[in-house]
Amino acid sequence: MTTTQTALKTQPIAAKVLFTGKTHSTGGRDGAALSSDGFVDLKLPQPHPAAENLFAAAWSACYIGAIEVAAGQRKIKLPASPAVDAEIDLNLADGAYFLRARFNVSVPGVDHDTARELAEAAHGICPYSKAIHGNIDVSTNII
């Protein structure tokens, strides 16, 4: 089975594409990443920590939206926007590279238990969280 067939098997056939991010990246001393819309235009002379920082920014932005969706589904009015400090570690053990993630989540004006519930629900909503499920050790702290 090809990757495309696998993806179709796990995703609804009639899925509506909401957005497609498109970038061109090059490596080496003059490495760079450029998105097709020009929003992202970065020099990347070293692949790390740029990759981890970009992944942390993208994942946490998506995750914030997922917290807001989870609140809406539960009819919880958020008095202020949530915030996430995301840390992505690149690790090496036994010759294999792997990632670990830590999310420090703040949901101002919401009690700790409700914030925890929203944060947990958000991992089930956020496409990034769902994509890494079981592949990256993730700890989520409510601050």
CSV table of N, CA and C in Angstrom, one decimal:
chain,number,residue,atom,x,y,z
A,1,MET,N,0.8,-1.2,0.0
A,1,MET,CA,0.0,0.0,0.0
A,1,MET,C,0.9,1.2,0.0
A,2,THR,N,0.6,2.2,-0.8
A,2,THR,CA,1.4,3.4,-0.9
A,2,THR,C,1.0,4.4,0.2
A,3,THR,N,1.8,5.4,0.4
A,3,THR,CA,1.6,6.4,1.4
A,3,THR,C,0.2,7.1,1.1
A,4,THR,N,-0.1,7.4,-0.1
A,4,THR,CA,-1.3,8.0,-0.5
A,4,THR,C,-2.5,7.1,-0.2
A,5,GLN,N,-2.4,5.9,-0.5
A,5,GLN,CA,-3.5,5.0,-0.1
A,5,GLN,C,-3.7,4.9,1.4
A,6,THR,N,-2.6,4.8,2.1
A,6,THR,CA,-2.7,4.8,3.6
A,6,THR,C,-3.4,6.0,4.1
A,7,ALA,N,-3.0,7.2,3.6
A,7,ALA,CA,-3.6,8.4,4.0
A,7,ALA,C,-5.1,8.5,3.7
A,8,LEU,N,-5.5,8.0,2.5
A,8,LEU,CA,-6.9,8.0,2.2
A,8,LEU,C,-7.7,7.0,3.1
A,9,LYS,N,-7.0,6.0,3.4
A,9,LYS,CA,-7.7,5.0,4.2
A,9,LYS,C,-8.0,5.5,5.7
A,10,THR,N,-7.2,6.4,6.2
A,10,THR,CA,-7.3,6.9,7.5
A,10,THR,C,-8.0,8.2,7.6
A,11,GLN,N,-8.2,8.9,6.5
A,11,GLN,CA,-8.9,10.2,6.4
A,11,GLN,C,-10.2,10.1,5.6
A,12,PRO,N,-11.2,10.9,6.0
A,12,PRO,CA,-12.4,10.9,5.2
A,12,PRO,C,-12.2,11.2,3.7
A,13,ILE,N,-12.8,10.4,2.8
A,13,ILE,CA,-12.6,10.5,1.4
A,13,ILE,C,-13.0,11.9,0.9
A,14,ALA,N,-14.0,12.4,1.4
A,14,ALA,CA,-14.6,13.7,1.0
A,14,ALA,C,-14.0,14.9,1.8
A,15,ALA,N,-12.8,14.7,2.3
A,15,ALA,CA,-12.2,15.8,3.2
A,15,ALA,C,-12.1,17.1,2.4
A,16,LYS,N,-12.4,18.2,3.0
A,16,LYS,CA,-12.3,19.5,2.4
A,16,LYS,C,-10.9,20.1,2.8
A,17,VAL,N,-10.1,20.4,1.9
A,17,VAL,CA,-8.8,21.0,2.2
A,17,VAL,C,-9.0,22.4,2.7
A,18,LEU,N,-8.6,22.8,3.9
A,18,LEU,CA,-8.8,24.1,4.4
A,18,LEU,C,-7.7,25.0,4.1
A,19,PHE,N,-6.5,24.4,4.1
A,19,PHE,CA,-5.3,25.2,3.8
A,19,PHE,C,-4.1,24.3,3.5
A,20,THR,N,-3.3,24.7,2.6
A,20,THR,CA,-2.1,23.9,2.3
A,20,THR,C,-0.9,24.8,2.5
A,21,GLY,N,0.0,24.4,3.4
A,21,GLY,CA,1.3,25.1,3.5
A,21,GLY,C,2.3,24.6,2.5
A,22,LYS,N,3.0,25.5,1.8
A,22,LYS,CA,3.9,25.0,0.8
A,22,LYS,C,5.2,25.8,1.0
A,23,THR,N,6.3,25.1,1.2
A,23,THR,CA,7.6,25.7,1.3
A,23,THR,C,8.6,25.0,0.4
A,24,HIS,N,9.7,25.8,0.2
A,24,HIS,CA,10.9,25.2,-0.5
A,24,HIS,C,12.0,25.4,0.5
A,25,SER,N,12.7,24.4,0.8
A,25,SER,CA,13.8,24.5,1.8
A,25,SER,C,15.1,23.9,1.1
A,26,THR,N,16.2,24.6,1.4
A,26,THR,CA,17.5,24.2,0.9
A,26,THR,C,18.4,24.0,2.1
A,27,GLY,N,19.4,23.2,2.0
A,27,GLY,CA,20.4,22.9,3.1
A,27,GLY,C,21.7,23.6,2.8
A,28,GLY,N,22.7,23.3,3.7
A,28,GLY,CA,24.0,23.8,3.5
A,28,GLY,C,24.2,25.2,4.2
A,29,ARG,N,25.4,25.7,4.0
A,29,ARG,CA,25.8,27.0,4.6
A,29,ARG,C,24.8,28.1,4.3
A,30,ASP,N,24.2,28.1,3.1
A,30,ASP,CA,23.3,29.1,2.6
A,30,ASP,C,21.9,28.6,2.6
A,31,GLY,N,21.6,27.7,3.5
A,31,GLY,CA,20.3,27.1,3.6
A,31,GLY,C,19.2,28.1,3.9
A,32,ALA,N,18.0,27.8,3.4
A,32,ALA,CA,16.9,28.7,3.6
A,32,ALA,C,15.6,27.9,3.5
A,33,ALA,N,14.5,28.6,4.0
A,33,ALA,CA,13.1,28.1,3.8
A,33,ALA,C,12.3,29.3,3.4
A,34,LEU,N,11.5,29.1,2.3
A,34,LEU,CA,10.6,30.1,1.8
A,34,LEU,C,9.3,29.5,1.5
A,35,SER,N,8.2,30.1,2.0
A,35,SER,CA,6.9,29.6,1.7
A,35,SER,C,6.4,30.3,0.4
A,36,SER,N,5.5,29.6,-0.2
A,36,SER,CA,5.0,30.1,-1.5
A,36,SER,C,4.3,31.4,-1.4
A,37,ASP,N,3.8,31.8,-0.3
A,37,ASP,CA,3.1,33.1,-0.1
A,37,ASP,C,4.1,34.1,0.4
A,38,GLY,N,5.3,33.8,0.7
A,38,GLY,CA,6.3,34.7,1.2
A,38,GLY,C,6.2,35.0,2.7
A,39,PHE,N,5.3,34.4,3.4
A,39,PHE,CA,5.1,34.7,4.8
A,39,PHE,C,6.4,34.2,5.6
A,40,VAL,N,6.8,33.0,5.2
A,40,VAL,CA,8.0,32.4,5.8
A,40,VAL,C,9.2,32.6,4.8
A,41,ASP,N,10.2,33.3,5.3
A,41,ASP,CA,11.4,33.6,4.5
A,41,ASP,C,12.6,33.6,5.5
A,42,LEU,N,13.2,32.4,5.7
A,42,LEU,CA,14.2,32.3,6.7
A,42,LEU,C,15.5,31.8,6.2
A,43,LYS,N,16.6,32.3,6.8
A,43,LYS,CA,17.9,31.7,6.5
A,43,LYS,C,18.1,30.5,7.5
A,44,LEU,N,18.6,29.4,7.0
A,44,LEU,CA,18.7,28.2,7.8
A,44,LEU,C,20.1,27.6,7.6
A,45,PRO,N,21.2,28.3,8.1
A,45,PRO,CA,22.5,27.8,7.9
A,45,PRO,C,22.8,26.5,8.7
A,46,GLN,N,22.0,26.3,9.7
A,46,GLN,CA,22.0,25.1,10.5
A,46,GLN,C,20.6,24.5,10.6
A,47,PRO,N,20.4,23.3,10.3
A,47,PRO,CA,19.1,22.7,10.4
A,47,PRO,C,18.5,22.7,11.8
A,48,HIS,N,19.4,22.7,12.8
A,48,HIS,CA,18.9,22.7,14.2
A,48,HIS,C,19.6,23.8,14.9
A,49,PRO,N,18.9,24.6,15.7
A,49,PRO,CA,17.6,24.4,16.3
A,49,PRO,C,16.5,25.0,15.5
A,50,ALA,N,16.7,25.5,14.3
A,50,ALA,CA,15.6,26.0,13.4
A,50,ALA,C,14.4,25.1,13.3
A,51,ALA,N,14.7,23.8,13.0
A,51,ALA,CA,13.6,22.8,12.8
A,51,ALA,C,12.8,22.7,14.0
A,52,GLU,N,13.4,22.6,15.2
A,52,GLU,CA,12.7,22.4,16.4
A,52,GLU,C,11.9,23.7,16.8
A,53,ASN,N,12.5,24.8,16.6
A,53,ASN,CA,11.8,26.1,16.9
A,53,ASN,C,10.6,26.3,15.9
A,54,LEU,N,10.7,26.0,14.7
A,54,LEU,CA,9.6,26.1,13.7
A,54,LEU,C,8.5,25.1,14.1
A,55,PHE,N,8.9,23.9,14.4
A,55,PHE,CA,7.9,22.8,14.8
A,55,PHE,C,7.2,23.3,16.0
A,56,ALA,N,7.9,23.8,17.0
A,56,ALA,CA,7.3,24.3,18.3
A,56,ALA,C,6.3,25.4,18.0
A,57,ALA,N,6.7,26.3,17.1
A,57,ALA,CA,5.8,27.5,16.8
A,57,ALA,C,4.5,27.0,16.1
A,58,ALA,N,4.7,26.1,15.1
A,58,ALA,CA,3.6,25.7,14.3
A,58,ALA,C,2.6,24.8,15.2
A,59,TRP,N,3.2,23.9,15.9
A,59,TRP,CA,2.4,23.0,16.8
A,59,TRP,C,1.6,23.8,17.8
A,60,SER,N,2.3,24.7,18.5
A,60,SER,CA,1.7,25.4,19.6
A,60,SER,C,0.6,26.4,19.1
A,61,ALA,N,0.8,27.0,17.9
A,61,ALA,CA,-0.2,27.8,17.3
A,61,ALA,C,-1.5,27.0,17.0
A,62,CYS,N,-1.3,25.8,16.4
A,62,CYS,CA,-2.4,24.9,16.1
A,62,CYS,C,-3.1,24.5,17.4
A,63,TYR,N,-2.3,24.2,18.4
A,63,TYR,CA,-2.8,23.7,19.7
A,63,TYR,C,-3.7,24.8,20.4
A,64,ILE,N,-3.2,26.1,20.3
A,64,ILE,CA,-4.0,27.2,20.9
A,64,ILE,C,-5.4,27.2,20.2
A,65,GLY,N,-5.5,27.1,18.9
A,65,GLY,CA,-6.7,27.0,18.2
A,65,GLY,C,-7.6,25.9,18.7
A,66,ALA,N,-7.0,24.7,19.0
A,66,ALA,CA,-7.7,23.5,19.4
A,66,ALA,C,-8.2,23.8,20.8
A,67,ILE,N,-7.5,24.5,21.7
A,67,ILE,CA,-8.0,24.8,23.0
A,67,ILE,C,-9.3,25.7,22.9
A,68,GLU,N,-9.3,26.6,22.0
A,68,GLU,CA,-10.4,27.5,21.7
A,68,GLU,C,-11.6,26.7,21.2
A,69,VAL,N,-11.3,25.7,20.3
A,69,VAL,CA,-12.4,24.9,19.8
A,69,VAL,C,-13.0,24.0,20.9
A,70,ALA,N,-12.1,23.4,21.8
A,70,ALA,CA,-12.6,22.6,22.9
A,70,ALA,C,-13.4,23.4,23.8
A,71,ALA,N,-13.0,24.7,24.1
A,71,ALA,CA,-13.9,25.6,24.9
A,71,ALA,C,-15.2,25.8,24.3
A,72,GLY,N,-15.2,26.1,23.0
A,72,GLY,CA,-16.5,26.3,22.3
A,72,GLY,C,-17.4,25.1,22.3
A,73,GLN,N,-16.8,23.9,22.2
A,73,GLN,CA,-17.6,22.7,22.2
A,73,GLN,C,-18.3,22.5,23.6
A,74,ARG,N,-17.6,23.0,24.6
A,74,ARG,CA,-18.1,22.8,26.0
A,74,ARG,C,-18.8,24.1,26.5
A,75,LYS,N,-19.1,25.0,25.6
A,75,LYS,CA,-19.8,26.3,25.9
A,75,LYS,C,-19.1,27.0,27.1
A,76,ILE,N,-17.7,27.0,27.0
A,76,ILE,CA,-16.9,27.7,28.0
A,76,ILE,C,-16.5,29.0,27.4
A,77,LYS,N,-16.8,30.1,28.0
A,77,LYS,CA,-16.3,31.4,27.5
A,77,LYS,C,-15.0,31.7,28.0
A,78,LEU,N,-14.0,31.8,27.1
A,78,LEU,CA,-12.6,32.2,27.5
A,78,LEU,C,-12.5,33.7,27.7
A,79,PRO,N,-12.2,34.1,28.9
A,79,PRO,CA,-12.1,35.6,29.1
A,79,PRO,C,-10.9,36.2,28.5
A,80,ALA,N,-9.9,35.4,28.2
A,80,ALA,CA,-8.6,35.9,27.5
A,80,ALA,C,-8.1,34.7,26.7
A,81,SER,N,-7.2,35.1,25.7
A,81,SER,CA,-6.7,34.1,24.9
A,81,SER,C,-5.7,33.1,25.6
A,82,PRO,N,-5.7,31.9,25.3
A,82,PRO,CA,-4.8,30.9,25.8
A,82,PRO,C,-3.4,31.3,25.3
A,83,ALA,N,-2.4,30.8,26.0
A,83,ALA,CA,-1.0,30.9,25.6
A,83,ALA,C,-0.3,29.6,25.9
A,84,VAL,N,0.7,29.3,25.0
A,84,VAL,CA,1.4,28.0,25.1
A,84,VAL,C,2.9,28.3,25.0
A,85,ASP,N,3.7,27.9,25.9
A,85,ASP,CA,5.2,27.9,25.7
A,85,ASP,C,5.5,26.4,25.4
A,86,ALA,N,6.0,26.2,24.2
A,86,ALA,CA,6.3,24.9,23.7
A,86,ALA,C,7.8,24.7,23.6
A,87,GLU,N,8.3,23.6,24.0
A,87,GLU,CA,9.7,23.2,24.0
A,87,GLU,C,9.8,21.9,23.3
A,88,ILE,N,10.6,21.8,22.2
A,88,ILE,CA,10.8,20.6,21.5
A,88,ILE,C,12.3,20.3,21.6
A,89,ASP,N,12.6,19.1,22.2
A,89,ASP,CA,13.9,18.6,22.3
A,89,ASP,C,14.3,17.6,21.2
A,90,LEU,N,15.4,17.8,20.6
A,90,LEU,CA,16.0,16.8,19.7
A,90,LEU,C,16.9,15.9,20.5
A,91,ASN,N,16.7,14.7,20.5
A,91,ASN,CA,17.5,13.7,21.3
A,91,ASN,C,18.2,12.7,20.5
A,92,LEU,N,19.2,12.1,21.0
A,92,LEU,CA,19.9,11.0,20.4
A,92,LEU,C,20.2,9.9,21.4
A,93,ALA,N,19.8,8.7,21.1
A,93,ALA,CA,20.0,7.6,22.0
A,93,ALA,C,20.2,6.3,21.1
A,94,ASP,N,21.2,5.6,21.4
A,94,ASP,CA,21.5,4.3,20.7
A,94,ASP,C,21.5,4.5,19.1
A,95,GLY,N,22.1,5.7,18.7
A,95,GLY,CA,22.2,6.0,17.3
A,95,GLY,C,20.9,6.4,16.6
A,96,ALA,N,19.8,6.6,17.4
A,96,ALA,CA,18.6,7.0,16.8
A,96,ALA,C,18.2,8.4,17.3
A,97,TYR,N,17.7,9.3,16.4
A,97,TYR,CA,17.2,10.6,16.8
A,97,TYR,C,15.7,10.5,17.1
A,98,PHE,N,15.3,11.3,18.1
A,98,PHE,CA,13.9,11.4,18.4
A,98,PHE,C,13.6,12.7,19.1
A,99,LEU,N,12.3,13.0,19.1
A,99,LEU,CA,11.9,14.3,19.7
A,99,LEU,C,11.1,14.0,21.0
A,100,ARG,N,11.1,15.0,21.9
A,100,ARG,CA,10.3,15.1,23.1
A,100,ARG,C,9.7,16.5,23.1
A,101,ALA,N,8.5,16.6,23.7
A,101,ALA,CA,7.9,17.9,23.7
A,101,ALA,C,7.3,18.2,25.1
A,102,ARG,N,7.4,19.5,25.5
A,102,ARG,CA,6.8,20.0,26.7
A,102,ARG,C,5.9,21.2,26.3
A,103,PHE,N,4.7,21.2,26.8
A,103,PHE,CA,3.8,22.3,26.6
A,103,PHE,C,3.4,22.9,28.0
A,104,ASN,N,3.7,24.2,28.2
A,104,ASN,CA,3.3,24.9,29.4
A,104,ASN,C,2.1,25.8,28.9
A,105,VAL,N,0.9,25.4,29.4
A,105,VAL,CA,-0.3,26.0,28.9
A,105,VAL,C,-0.9,27.0,29.9
A,106,SER,N,-1.3,28.1,29.5
A,106,SER,CA,-2.0,29.1,30.3
A,106,SER,C,-3.3,29.4,29.7
A,107,VAL,N,-4.4,29.3,30.5
A,107,VAL,CA,-5.7,29.6,30.1
A,107,VAL,C,-6.2,30.6,31.1
A,108,PRO,N,-5.9,31.9,30.9
A,108,PRO,CA,-6.3,32.9,31.9
A,108,PRO,C,-7.8,33.0,32.2
A,109,GLY,N,-8.1,33.2,33.4
A,109,GLY,CA,-9.5,33.3,33.8
A,109,GLY,C,-10.3,32.1,33.9
A,110,VAL,N,-9.6,30.9,33.7
A,110,VAL,CA,-10.3,29.6,33.8
A,110,VAL,C,-9.7,28.8,34.9
A,111,ASP,N,-10.5,28.1,35.8
A,111,ASP,CA,-9.9,27.4,36.9
A,111,ASP,C,-9.0,26.3,36.4
A,112,HIS,N,-8.1,25.8,37.2
A,112,HIS,CA,-7.1,24.8,36.9
A,112,HIS,C,-7.7,23.6,36.3
A,113,ASP,N,-8.7,23.0,36.9
A,113,ASP,CA,-9.3,21.8,36.4
A,113,ASP,C,-9.9,21.9,35.0
A,114,THR,N,-10.6,23.0,34.8
A,114,THR,CA,-11.2,23.3,33.5
A,114,THR,C,-10.1,23.5,32.4
A,115,ALA,N,-9.0,24.2,32.8
A,115,ALA,CA,-7.9,24.4,31.9
A,115,ALA,C,-7.2,23.1,31.5
A,116,ARG,N,-7.1,22.2,32.5
A,116,ARG,CA,-6.5,20.9,32.3
A,116,ARG,C,-7.4,20.1,31.3
A,117,GLU,N,-8.7,20.2,31.5
A,117,GLU,CA,-9.7,19.5,30.6
A,117,GLU,C,-9.6,20.0,29.2
A,118,LEU,N,-9.5,21.3,29.0
A,118,LEU,CA,-9.4,21.9,27.7
A,118,LEU,C,-8.1,21.5,27.0
A,119,ALA,N,-7.0,21.5,27.8
A,119,ALA,CA,-5.7,21.2,27.3
A,119,ALA,C,-5.6,19.7,26.8
A,120,GLU,N,-6.2,18.8,27.6
A,120,GLU,CA,-6.3,17.4,27.2
A,120,GLU,C,-7.1,17.2,26.0
A,121,ALA,N,-8.3,17.9,25.9
A,121,ALA,CA,-9.2,17.8,24.8
A,121,ALA,C,-8.5,18.3,23.5
A,122,ALA,N,-7.7,19.4,23.7
A,122,ALA,CA,-7.0,20.0,22.5
A,122,ALA,C,-6.1,19.0,21.8
A,123,HIS,N,-5.5,18.1,22.6
A,123,HIS,CA,-4.6,17.2,21.9
A,123,HIS,C,-5.4,16.2,21.0
A,124,GLY,N,-6.6,16.0,21.3
A,124,GLY,CA,-7.5,15.2,20.5
A,124,GLY,C,-8.1,15.9,19.3
A,125,ILE,N,-7.9,17.3,19.3
A,125,ILE,CA,-8.5,18.1,18.2
A,125,ILE,C,-7.4,18.6,17.3
A,126,CYS,N,-6.2,19.0,17.8
A,126,CYS,CA,-5.1,19.6,17.0
A,126,CYS,C,-4.5,18.5,16.1
A,127,PRO,N,-4.5,18.8,14.8
A,127,PRO,CA,-3.9,17.9,13.8
A,127,PRO,C,-2.4,17.5,14.1
A,128,TYR,N,-1.7,18.5,14.6
A,128,TYR,CA,-0.3,18.2,15.0
A,128,TYR,C,-0.2,17.2,16.1
A,129,SER,N,-1.0,17.4,17.1
A,129,SER,CA,-1.0,16.5,18.3
A,129,SER,C,-1.5,15.1,17.8
A,130,LYS,N,-2.5,15.0,16.9
A,130,LYS,CA,-2.9,13.7,16.4
A,130,LYS,C,-1.9,13.0,15.6
A,131,ALA,N,-1.1,13.8,14.8
A,131,ALA,CA,-0.1,13.3,13.9
A,131,ALA,C,1.0,12.7,14.7
A,132,ILE,N,1.4,13.2,15.8
A,132,ILE,CA,2.5,12.7,16.6
A,132,ILE,C,2.1,11.7,17.6
A,133,HIS,N,0.8,11.5,17.8
A,133,HIS,CA,0.4,10.6,18.9
A,133,HIS,C,1.1,9.2,18.9
A,134,GLY,N,1.8,8.9,20.0
A,134,GLY,CA,2.5,7.7,20.1
A,134,GLY,C,3.9,7.8,19.5
A,135,ASN,N,4.3,8.9,18.9
A,135,ASN,CA,5.6,9.0,18.3
A,135,ASN,C,6.5,9.9,19.0
A,136,ILE,N,5.9,10.8,19.8
A,136,ILE,CA,6.7,11.8,20.6
A,136,ILE,C,6.2,11.8,22.0
A,137,ASP,N,7.1,11.8,23.0
A,137,ASP,CA,6.7,11.9,24.4
A,137,ASP,C,6.3,13.3,24.6
A,138,VAL,N,5.1,13.6,25.0
A,138,VAL,CA,4.6,14.9,25.2
A,138,VAL,C,4.1,15.1,26.7
A,139,SER,N,4.6,16.1,27.4
A,139,SER,CA,4.1,16.5,28.7
A,139,SER,C,3.4,17.8,28.6
A,140,THR,N,2.3,17.9,29.2
A,140,THR,CA,1.5,19.1,29.2
A,140,THR,C,1.3,19.6,30.6
A,141,ASN,N,1.7,20.8,30.9
A,141,ASN,CA,1.6,21.4,32.2
A,141,ASN,C,0.7,22.6,32.2
A,142,ILE,N,-0.2,22.7,33.1
A,142,ILE,CA,-1.0,23.9,33.2
A,142,ILE,C,-0.4,24.9,34.2
A,143,ILE,N,-0.1,26.1,33.7
A,143,ILE,CA,0.5,27.1,34.5
A,143,ILE,C,-0.4,28.3,34.8
